[in-house]
Structure formats: C-alpha cells, structure tokens
PDB file of C-alpha atoms and ligand atoms in Angstrom:
ATOM      1  CA  UNK A   1       0.000   0.000   0.000  1.00 43.00           C
ATOM      2  CA  UNK A   2       2.775   2.425   0.959  1.00 46.00           C
ATOM      3  CA  UNK A   3       4.500   1.489  -2.265  1.00 47.00           C
ATOM      4  CA  UNK A   4       1.393   2.235  -4.290  1.00 51.00           C
ATOM      5  CA  UNK A   5       0.948   5.665  -2.719  1.00 50.00           C
ATOM      6  CA  UNK A   6       4.560   6.623  -3.175  1.00 57.00           C
ATOM      7  CA  UNK A   7       4.558   5.483  -6.821  1.00 58.00           C
ATOM      8  CA  UNK A   8       1.477   7.582  -7.367  1.00 57.00           C
ATOM      9  CA  UNK A   9       3.074  10.611  -5.728  1.00 56.00           C
ATOM     10  CA  UNK A  10       6.197  10.035  -7.755  1.00 56.00           C
ATOM     11  CA  UNK A  11       4.226  10.081 -11.008  1.00 57.00           C
ATOM     12  CA  UNK A  12       2.404  13.268  -9.915  1.00 51.00           C
ATOM     13  CA  UNK A  13       5.655  14.998  -9.062  1.00 56.00           C
ATOM     14  CA  UNK A  14       7.338  13.954 -12.281  1.00 57.00           C
ATOM     15  CA  UNK A  15       4.352  15.207 -14.286  1.00 61.00           C
ATOM     16  CA  UNK A  16       4.441  18.490 -12.391  1.00 59.00           C
ATOM     17  CA  UNK A  17       8.138  18.872 -13.047  1.00 59.00           C
ATOM     18  CA  UNK A  18       7.795  18.099 -16.752  1.00 59.00           C
ATOM     19  CA  UNK A  19       4.854  20.483 -17.086  1.00 57.00           C
ATOM     20  CA  UNK A  20       6.847  23.249 -15.442  1.00 54.00           C
ATOM     21  CA  UNK A  21       9.856  22.643 -17.645  1.00 53.00           C
ATOM     22  CA  UNK A  22       7.642  22.573 -20.723  1.00 55.00           C
ATOM     23  CA  UNK A  23       5.869  25.781 -19.705  1.00 59.00           C
ATOM     24  CA  UNK A  24       9.165  27.528 -19.126  1.00 55.00           C
ATOM     25  CA  UNK A  25      10.612  26.326 -22.390  1.00 56.00           C
ATOM     26  CA  UNK A  26       7.632  27.806 -24.220  1.00 56.00           C
ATOM     27  CA  UNK A  27       8.020  31.277 -22.712  1.00 57.00           C
ATOM     28  CA  UNK A  28      10.287  33.822 -24.318  1.00 53.00           C
ATOM     29  CA  UNK A  29      12.098  34.792 -21.158  1.00 55.00           C
ATOM     30  CA  UNK A  30      15.812  35.270 -21.897  1.00 54.00           C
ATOM     31  CA  UNK A  31      16.585  33.458 -18.667  1.00 63.00           C
ATOM     32  CA  UNK A  32      14.372  30.488 -19.332  1.00 60.00           C
ATOM     33  CA  UNK A  33      17.294  28.149 -19.871  1.00 60.00           C
ATOM     34  CA  UNK A  34      18.742  29.143 -16.505  1.00 66.00           C
ATOM     35  CA  UNK A  35      15.371  28.719 -14.881  1.00 60.00           C
ATOM     36  CA  UNK A  36      14.961  25.252 -16.332  1.00 55.00           C
ATOM     37  CA  UNK A  37      18.430  24.330 -15.224  1.00 61.00           C
ATOM     38  CA  UNK A  38      17.795  25.617 -11.726  1.00 60.00           C
ATOM     39  CA  UNK A  39      14.659  23.500 -11.452  1.00 54.00           C
ATOM     40  CA  UNK A  40      16.408  20.437 -12.745  1.00 55.00           C
ATOM     41  CA  UNK A  41      19.375  20.859 -10.433  1.00 57.00           C
ATOM     42  CA  UNK A  42      17.222  21.585  -7.427  1.00 57.00           C
ATOM     43  CA  UNK A  43      14.883  18.657  -7.825  1.00 55.00           C
ATOM     44  CA  UNK A  44      15.779  15.304  -6.380  1.00 57.00           C
ATOM     45  CA  UNK A  45      13.365  13.662  -8.805  1.00 55.00           C
ATOM     46  CA  UNK A  46      15.363  15.102 -11.646  1.00 50.00           C
ATOM     47  CA  UNK A  47      18.435  13.527 -10.116  1.00 51.00           C
ATOM     48  CA  UNK A  48      16.633  10.209 -10.015  1.00 53.00           C
ATOM     49  CA  UNK A  49      15.632  10.635 -13.653  1.00 51.00           C
ATOM     50  CA  UNK A  50      19.177  11.553 -14.660  1.00 49.00           C
ATOM     51  CA  UNK A  51      20.468   8.476 -12.919  1.00 49.00           C
ATOM     52  CA  UNK A  52      17.856   6.341 -14.587  1.00 51.00           C
ATOM     53  CA  UNK A  53      19.118   7.463 -17.978  1.00 49.00           C
ATOM     54  CA  UNK A  54      22.679   6.384 -17.184  1.00 47.00           C
ATOM     55  CA  UNK A  55      22.367   2.652 -16.526  1.00 49.00           C
ATOM     56  CA  UNK A  56      25.951   1.995 -17.595  1.00 51.00           C
ATOM     57  CA  UNK A  57      27.302   3.888 -14.591  1.00 53.00           C
ATOM     58  CA  UNK A  58      25.060   2.256 -12.050  1.00 67.00           C
ATOM     59  CA  UNK A  59      26.151  -0.868 -10.205  1.00 83.00           C
ATOM     60  CA  UNK A  60      23.583  -3.607 -10.653  1.00 91.00           C
ATOM     61  CA  UNK A  61      23.766  -6.211  -7.931  1.00 95.00           C
ATOM     62  CA  UNK A  62      22.888  -9.817  -8.590  1.00 96.00           C
ATOM     63  CA  UNK A  63      19.191 -10.315  -7.709  1.00 97.00           C
ATOM     64  CA  UNK A  64      20.205 -13.480  -5.860  1.00 98.00           C
ATOM     65  CA  UNK A  65      21.682 -12.241  -2.552  1.00 98.00           C
ATOM     66  CA  UNK A  66      23.880 -15.288  -1.983  1.00 98.00           C
ATOM     67  CA  UNK A  67      25.328 -15.102  -5.494  1.00 98.00           C
ATOM     68  CA  UNK A  68      25.952 -11.390  -4.961  1.00 98.00           C
ATOM     69  CA  UNK A  69      27.764 -12.152  -1.735  1.00 98.00           C
ATOM     70  CA  UNK A  70      29.854 -14.880  -3.387  1.00 98.00           C
ATOM     71  CA  UNK A  71      30.660 -12.450  -6.175  1.00 98.00           C
ATOM     72  CA  UNK A  72      31.952  -9.886  -3.670  1.00 98.00           C
ATOM     73  CA  UNK A  73      34.037 -12.556  -1.925  1.00 98.00           C
ATOM     74  CA  UNK A  74      35.485 -13.578  -5.293  1.00 98.00           C
ATOM     75  CA  UNK A  75      36.363  -9.937  -5.930  1.00 97.00           C
ATOM     76  CA  UNK A  76      38.196  -9.888  -2.602  1.00 97.00           C
ATOM     77  CA  UNK A  77      40.213 -12.918  -3.678  1.00 98.00           C
ATOM     78  CA  UNK A  78      41.059 -11.224  -6.954  1.00 96.00           C
ATOM     79  CA  UNK A  79      42.067  -8.059  -5.098  1.00 96.00           C
ATOM     80  CA  UNK A  80      44.502  -9.961  -2.877  1.00 96.00           C
ATOM     81  CA  UNK A  81      46.316 -11.189  -6.005  1.00 96.00           C
ATOM     82  CA  UNK A  82      46.407  -7.651  -7.434  1.00 93.00           C
ATOM     83  CA  UNK A  83      47.747  -6.288  -4.173  1.00 95.00           C
ATOM     84  CA  UNK A  84      50.409  -8.963  -3.972  1.00 96.00           C
ATOM     85  CA  UNK A  85      51.556  -7.965  -7.413  1.00 95.00           C
ATOM     86  CA  UNK A  86      52.028  -4.381  -6.209  1.00 94.00           C
ATOM     87  CA  UNK A  87      53.855  -5.668  -3.144  1.00 96.00           C
ATOM     88  CA  UNK A  88      56.203  -7.814  -5.229  1.00 96.00           C
ATOM     89  CA  UNK A  89      57.173  -4.919  -7.472  1.00 95.00           C
ATOM     90  CA  UNK A  90      57.499  -2.327  -4.725  1.00 96.00           C
ATOM     91  CA  UNK A  91      60.786  -0.731  -3.765  1.00 97.00           C
ATOM     92  CA  UNK A  92      59.606   2.348  -1.820  1.00 97.00           C
ATOM     93  CA  UNK A  93      57.180   2.223   1.114  1.00 97.00           C
ATOM     94  CA  UNK A  94      55.347   5.475   0.325  1.00 96.00           C
ATOM     95  CA  UNK A  95      54.892   4.591  -3.354  1.00 96.00           C
ATOM     96  CA  UNK A  96      53.427   1.221  -2.407  1.00 96.00           C
ATOM     97  CA  UNK A  97      51.202   2.763   0.239  1.00 96.00           C
ATOM     98  CA  UNK A  98      49.707   5.159  -2.309  1.00 94.00           C
ATOM     99  CA  UNK A  99      49.136   2.371  -4.803  1.00 91.00           C
ATOM    100  CA  UNK A 100      47.460   0.080  -2.288  1.00 93.00           C
ATOM    101  CA  UNK A 101      45.413   2.681  -0.467  1.00 88.00           C
ATOM    102  CA  UNK A 102      42.796   3.188  -3.157  1.00 86.00           C
ATOM    103  CA  UNK A 103      42.119  -0.482  -3.835  1.00 86.00           C
ATOM    104  CA  UNK A 104      42.104  -1.383  -0.158  1.00 89.00           C
ATOM    105  CA  UNK A 105      39.597   1.366   0.576  1.00 88.00           C
ATOM    106  CA  UNK A 106      37.420   0.009  -2.221  1.00 88.00           C
ATOM    107  CA  UNK A 107      37.737  -3.510  -0.831  1.00 93.00           C
ATOM    108  CA  UNK A 108      36.878  -2.349   2.673  1.00 91.00           C
ATOM    109  CA  UNK A 109      33.887  -0.204   1.719  1.00 93.00           C
ATOM    110  CA  UNK A 110      32.402  -2.092  -1.207  1.00 94.00           C
ATOM    111  CA  UNK A 111      33.130  -5.755  -0.580  1.00 96.00           C
ATOM    112  CA  UNK A 112      32.753  -5.775   3.257  1.00 97.00           C
ATOM    113  CA  UNK A 113      34.189  -9.244   3.681  1.00 98.00           C
ATOM    114  CA  UNK A 114      33.077  -9.725   7.278  1.00 97.00           C
ATOM    115  CA  UNK A 115      29.467  -8.894   6.341  1.00 98.00           C
ATOM    116  CA  UNK A 116      29.614 -11.384   3.462  1.00 98.00           C
ATOM    117  CA  UNK A 117      30.901 -14.141   5.755  1.00 98.00           C
ATOM    118  CA  UNK A 118      28.183 -13.430   8.316  1.00 98.00           C
ATOM    119  CA  UNK A 119      25.484 -13.431   5.657  1.00 98.00           C
ATOM    120  CA  UNK A 120      26.679 -16.480   3.713  1.00 98.00           C
ATOM    121  CA  UNK A 121      27.200 -18.525   6.897  1.00 98.00           C
ATOM    122  CA  UNK A 122      23.474 -19.281   6.740  1.00 97.00           C
ATOM    123  CA  UNK A 123      24.086 -21.325   3.603  1.00 98.00           C
ATOM    124  CA  UNK A 124      26.976 -23.462   4.854  1.00 98.00           C
ATOM    125  CA  UNK A 125      26.546 -27.140   3.963  1.00 97.00           C
ATOM    126  CA  UNK A 126      26.769 -29.534   5.633  1.00 97.00           C
ATOM    127  CA  UNK A 127      25.519 -27.679   8.693  1.00 96.00           C
ATOM    128  CA  UNK A 128      27.862 -29.785  10.840  1.00 98.00           C
ATOM    129  CA  UNK A 129      30.712 -27.803   9.223  1.00 98.00           C
ATOM    130  CA  UNK A 130      29.339 -24.446  10.362  1.00 98.00           C
ATOM    131  CA  UNK A 131      32.052 -23.863  12.964  1.00 98.00           C
ATOM    132  CA  UNK A 132      34.901 -24.837  10.617  1.00 98.00           C
ATOM    133  CA  UNK A 133      33.470 -22.723   7.839  1.00 98.00           C
ATOM    134  CA  UNK A 134      32.852 -19.588   9.887  1.00 98.00           C
ATOM    135  CA  UNK A 135      36.237 -19.904  11.591  1.00 98.00           C
ATOM    136  CA  UNK A 136      37.881 -19.939   8.173  1.00 98.00           C
ATOM    137  CA  UNK A 137      35.742 -17.004   7.069  1.00 98.00           C
ATOM    138  CA  UNK A 138      36.493 -14.875  10.102  1.00 98.00           C
ATOM    139  CA  UNK A 139      40.214 -15.630   9.886  1.00 98.00           C
ATOM    140  CA  UNK A 140      40.129 -14.591   6.271  1.00 98.00           C
ATOM    141  CA  UNK A 141      38.480 -11.272   7.155  1.00 98.00           C
ATOM    142  CA  UNK A 142      40.924 -10.779  10.016  1.00 98.00           C
ATOM    143  CA  UNK A 143      43.955 -11.350   7.785  1.00 98.00           C
ATOM    144  CA  UNK A 144      42.624  -8.838   5.277  1.00 97.00           C
ATOM    145  CA  UNK A 145      41.993  -6.273   7.996  1.00 96.00           C
ATOM    146  CA  UNK A 146      45.466  -6.874   9.311  1.00 96.00           C
ATOM    147  CA  UNK A 147      46.967  -6.198   5.878  1.00 96.00           C
ATOM    148  CA  UNK A 148      44.886  -3.027   5.537  1.00 95.00           C
ATOM    149  CA  UNK A 149      45.934  -1.787   8.967  1.00 95.00           C
ATOM    150  CA  UNK A 150      49.559  -2.572   8.224  1.00 96.00           C
ATOM    151  CA  UNK A 151      49.492  -0.589   4.984  1.00 96.00           C
ATOM    152  CA  UNK A 152      47.766   2.325   6.728  1.00 94.00           C
ATOM    153  CA  UNK A 153      49.973   2.569   9.784  1.00 95.00           C
ATOM    154  CA  UNK A 154      53.222   0.654   9.228  1.00 96.00           C
ATOM    155  CA  UNK A 155      54.163   1.743   5.732  1.00 96.00           C
ATOM    156  CA  UNK A 156      55.900   5.088   5.989  1.00 96.00           C
ATOM    157  CA  UNK A 157      58.790   6.168   3.803  1.00 97.00           C
ATOM    158  CA  UNK A 158      62.130   4.753   2.804  1.00 97.00           C
ATOM    159  CA  UNK A 159      62.935   1.471   1.103  1.00 98.00           C
ATOM    160  CA  UNK A 160      60.350  -1.279   1.259  1.00 98.00           C
ATOM    161  CA  UNK A 161      62.006  -3.963   3.381  1.00 97.00           C
ATOM    162  CA  UNK A 162      61.945  -7.709   2.870  1.00 97.00           C
ATOM    163  CA  UNK A 163      60.229  -8.403   6.206  1.00 97.00           C
ATOM    164  CA  UNK A 164      57.503  -5.871   5.369  1.00 97.00           C
ATOM    165  CA  UNK A 165      56.970  -7.588   2.060  1.00 97.00           C
ATOM    166  CA  UNK A 166      56.725 -10.975   3.757  1.00 98.00           C
ATOM    167  CA  UNK A 167      54.307  -9.639   6.339  1.00 97.00           C
ATOM    168  CA  UNK A 168      51.813  -8.110   3.882  1.00 97.00           C
ATOM    169  CA  UNK A 169      52.125 -11.018   1.457  1.00 98.00           C
ATOM    170  CA  UNK A 170      51.455 -13.581   4.179  1.00 98.00           C
ATOM    171  CA  UNK A 171      48.315 -11.702   5.324  1.00 98.00           C
ATOM    172  CA  UNK A 172      46.986 -11.353   1.783  1.00 98.00           C
ATOM    173  CA  UNK A 173      47.658 -15.015   1.020  1.00 98.00           C
ATOM    174  CA  UNK A 174      46.045 -16.042   4.313  1.00 98.00           C
ATOM    175  CA  UNK A 175      42.973 -13.982   3.440  1.00 98.00           C
ATOM    176  CA  UNK A 176      42.623 -15.613   0.045  1.00 98.00           C
ATOM    177  CA  UNK A 177      43.321 -19.185   1.198  1.00 98.00           C
ATOM    178  CA  UNK A 178      41.033 -19.081   4.239  1.00 98.00           C
ATOM    179  CA  UNK A 179      38.361 -17.672   1.952  1.00 98.00           C
ATOM    180  CA  UNK A 180      38.814 -20.651  -0.350  1.00 98.00           C
ATOM    181  CA  UNK A 181      38.221 -22.832   2.724  1.00 98.00           C
ATOM    182  CA  UNK A 182      35.024 -20.954   3.544  1.00 98.00           C
ATOM    183  CA  UNK A 183      33.843 -21.071  -0.069  1.00 98.00           C
ATOM    184  CA  UNK A 184      34.273 -24.846  -0.176  1.00 98.00           C
ATOM    185  CA  UNK A 185      31.151 -25.034   2.017  1.00 98.00           C
ATOM    186  CA  UNK A 186      29.057 -22.883  -0.310  1.00 98.00           C
ATOM    187  CA  UNK A 187      26.614 -24.178  -2.957  1.00 98.00           C
ATOM    188  CA  UNK A 188      28.945 -24.927  -5.905  1.00 98.00           C
ATOM    189  CA  UNK A 189      26.518 -23.813  -8.630  1.00 98.00           C
ATOM    190  CA  UNK A 190      26.109 -20.369  -7.101  1.00 98.00           C
ATOM    191  CA  UNK A 191      29.836 -20.022  -6.529  1.00 98.00           C
ATOM    192  CA  UNK A 192      30.519 -20.962 -10.118  1.00 98.00           C
ATOM    193  CA  UNK A 193      27.980 -18.418 -11.361  1.00 98.00           C
ATOM    194  CA  UNK A 194      29.522 -15.687  -9.192  1.00 98.00           C
ATOM    195  CA  UNK A 195      33.016 -16.437 -10.505  1.00 98.00           C
ATOM    196  CA  UNK A 196      31.721 -16.473 -14.049  1.00 98.00           C
ATOM    197  CA  UNK A 197      30.332 -12.979 -13.511  1.00 97.00           C
ATOM    198  CA  UNK A 198      33.769 -11.745 -12.399  1.00 96.00           C
ATOM    199  CA  UNK A 199      35.336 -13.324 -15.484  1.00 96.00           C
ATOM    200  CA  UNK A 200      32.744 -11.868 -17.841  1.00 95.00           C
ATOM    201  CA  UNK A 201      32.949  -8.396 -16.344  1.00 94.00           C
ATOM    202  CA  UNK A 202      36.717  -8.479 -16.660  1.00 92.00           C
ATOM    203  CA  UNK A 203      36.478  -9.476 -20.328  1.00 90.00           C
ATOM    204  CA  UNK A 204      33.960  -6.664 -20.929  1.00 89.00           C
ATOM    205  CA  UNK A 205      36.273  -4.169 -19.214  1.00 85.00           C
ATOM    206  CA  UNK A 206      39.238  -5.375 -21.205  1.00 82.00           C
ATOM    207  CA  UNK A 207      37.344  -4.995 -24.468  1.00 80.00           C
ATOM    208  CA  UNK A 208      36.382  -1.484 -23.466  1.00 76.00           C
ATOM    209  CA  UNK A 209      40.003  -0.642 -22.705  1.00 69.00           C
ATOM    210  CA  UNK A 210      41.217  -2.058 -26.020  1.00 65.00           C
ATOM    211  CA  UNK A 211      39.778   0.849 -27.916  1.00 60.00           C
ATOM    212  CA  UNK A 212      41.245   3.298 -25.446  1.00 54.00           C
ATOM    213  CA  UNK A 213      44.532   5.176 -25.789  1.00 51.00           C
ATOM    214  CA  UNK A 214      45.382   4.206 -22.201  1.00 51.00           C
ATOM    215  CA  UNK A 215      44.956   0.522 -23.050  1.00 47.00           C
ATOM    216  CA  UNK A 216      48.215  -0.439 -21.372  1.00 48.00           C
ATOM    217  CA  UNK A 217      46.918   0.695 -17.990  1.00 50.00           C
ATOM    218  CA  UNK A 218      44.490  -2.183 -17.723  1.00 59.00           C
ATOM    219  CA  UNK A 219      46.398  -5.202 -16.566  1.00 69.00           C
ATOM    220  CA  UNK A 220      44.190  -7.889 -15.038  1.00 79.00           C
ATOM    221  CA  UNK A 221      45.556 -10.661 -12.867  1.00 89.00           C
ATOM    222  CA  UNK A 222      45.043 -14.378 -13.348  1.00 93.00           C
ATOM    223  CA  UNK A 223      41.980 -15.076 -11.240  1.00 96.00           C
ATOM    224  CA  UNK A 224      43.036 -17.179  -8.258  1.00 97.00           C
ATOM    225  CA  UNK A 225      40.456 -19.924  -8.788  1.00 97.00           C
ATOM    226  CA  UNK A 226      41.819 -20.463 -12.308  1.00 95.00           C
ATOM    227  CA  UNK A 227      45.023 -22.150 -11.224  1.00 81.00           C
ATOM    228  CA  UNK A 228      43.700 -24.472  -8.563  1.00 87.00           C
TER     229      UNK A 228
HETATM  230  C1  NAG B   1      49.814 -11.381   9.333  1.00 52.64           C
HETATM  231  O1  NAG B   1      51.112 -11.842   9.009  1.00 52.64           O
HETATM  232  C2  NAG B   1      51.992 -12.002  10.101  1.00 52.64           C
HETATM  233  C3  NAG B   1      53.356 -12.365   9.567  1.00 52.64           C
HETATM  234  O2  NAG B   1      53.334 -13.567   8.826  1.00 52.64           O
HETATM  235  C4  NAG B   1      51.416 -13.061  11.046  1.00 52.64           C
HETATM  236  O3  NAG B   1      52.244 -13.180  12.178  1.00 52.64           O
HETATM  237  C5  NAG B   1      50.014 -12.647  11.468  1.00 52.64           C
HETATM  238  O4  NAG B   1      49.442 -13.661  12.245  1.00 52.64           O
HETATM  239  C6  NAG B   1      49.146 -12.389  10.249  1.00 52.64           C
HETATM  240  N1  NAG B   1      47.867 -11.885  10.694  1.00 52.64           N
HETATM  241  C7  NAG B   1      46.730 -12.463  10.378  1.00 52.64           C
HETATM  242  C8  NAG B   1      45.525 -11.889  11.011  1.00 52.64           C
HETATM  243  O5  NAG B   1      46.654 -13.403   9.599  1.00 52.64           O
END
C-alpha cells in the first residue's frame, strides 16, 4: 500500500516537473534556460531521472543475494592477487602505500568481507561444518583487515624492506586461502555463477580498454580460482 501511494506521488511529481519545464521552455524569457536548469538541479526527482538514464554507470547487484555475496568474496580474492603484485614490485614504502590505499579502501567499503561471511554462513553445507566454515571465514576477514591496517599505519617512507613484504604477502595469502576454505562449504553452482560474472565483467572491461589510448593501464591478474 505504501509502495502504491509513493509510486502515485512520484508520477504526480514527475508530471508536475515536466509540465513546469515545458511551460518555461515555451516562454520567451531570456533566462528560461537558466530557470529550467535551476529547477532540474534543485529537484531530487530530476536527479533520479538523470540516474535512470545512465544505466551503464550504475552498479547492478545480482538479484540473488547469496550469489551477490559470493561475487563480492570472489572480488576480494582477486584483489589480494592484485595487491600482492604491487607488493612484489614495490621498492619504496610510500609509493606502495599510495598504490594500495585506493584499492584497499574500495575492498573495505564495497566488498565488506566480514558482512559477506556473516550473511553467507546461513548457507553453509553440511551444517555440521558451520564452525569450521565460519572460523575460516572470520580468519580470512581478520587477515585482510590486518593487511589493511599494516598498509595504513606501518608503511611510511624509505625502502620497502623484505620483512615488510613478507608480512603483507602472508596476510593477503592467508585472506585468500582461508576464503577458499570458507567457499568450499558454499553451494557450488552459485559459486561458479559468481566467478563467471567476475570473469565476464573483466572481459567486458578489457574490451572497453582495447579501444582506449590508455589501453596499457588495464592489466588484469590471473583469477586465483583459475590455477587451482
Ligand atoms: C599477518 O602476518 C603475520 C606475519 O606472517 C602473522 O604473524 C600474522 O598472524 C598475520 N595476521 C593475520 C591476522 O593473519
């Protein structure tokens, strides 16, 4: 019922907005363009409409919440491989920190590994493995958080030392491997579908980059489940 009323209101408001814009565009006021723009900028509905016309920029989650969660976990695994590549090439702490910061923030905010583990734990099979599975999942999230914290607070300036490299690498590997353990208790068909989505999106991104002058910038990693 609430939904029906709000849809109705939405339609009324959109009609009102369009009528106003149309009326203004028909007047001969020299400032009518400004006026139209002001209305459009000031109206949240217009924002919604603008967003609706740009589907390519919007993130569309999988309608199946478990598959979505498995997709995000697979993206975390991919990210650990990408980050390890940075770590292996690094020679200066501050350069590495800058490179890792952006991706790690994305991983933290968008993939929310701990939330995914908590959510997907409901689907662990067999249920007798619940403790093993969630332990693996939480250790994975902990290792990732540890790597993030290390990059944030222990990387400073000066040469990137061997023990630092070993530390971050071991946390990233631990995150990925413990996540594999957790994922082994997930429905295989959904996991496969989630991984396929990662693969397909990467191919689509690569094709997009091929026509771009910055093509060399895009350098995907071998997805970790590919060589197991
Ligand atoms: C991070 O790596 C260090 C060094 O190998 C290890 O001692 C520590 O237990 C790891 N932390 C987590 C949470 O895996």
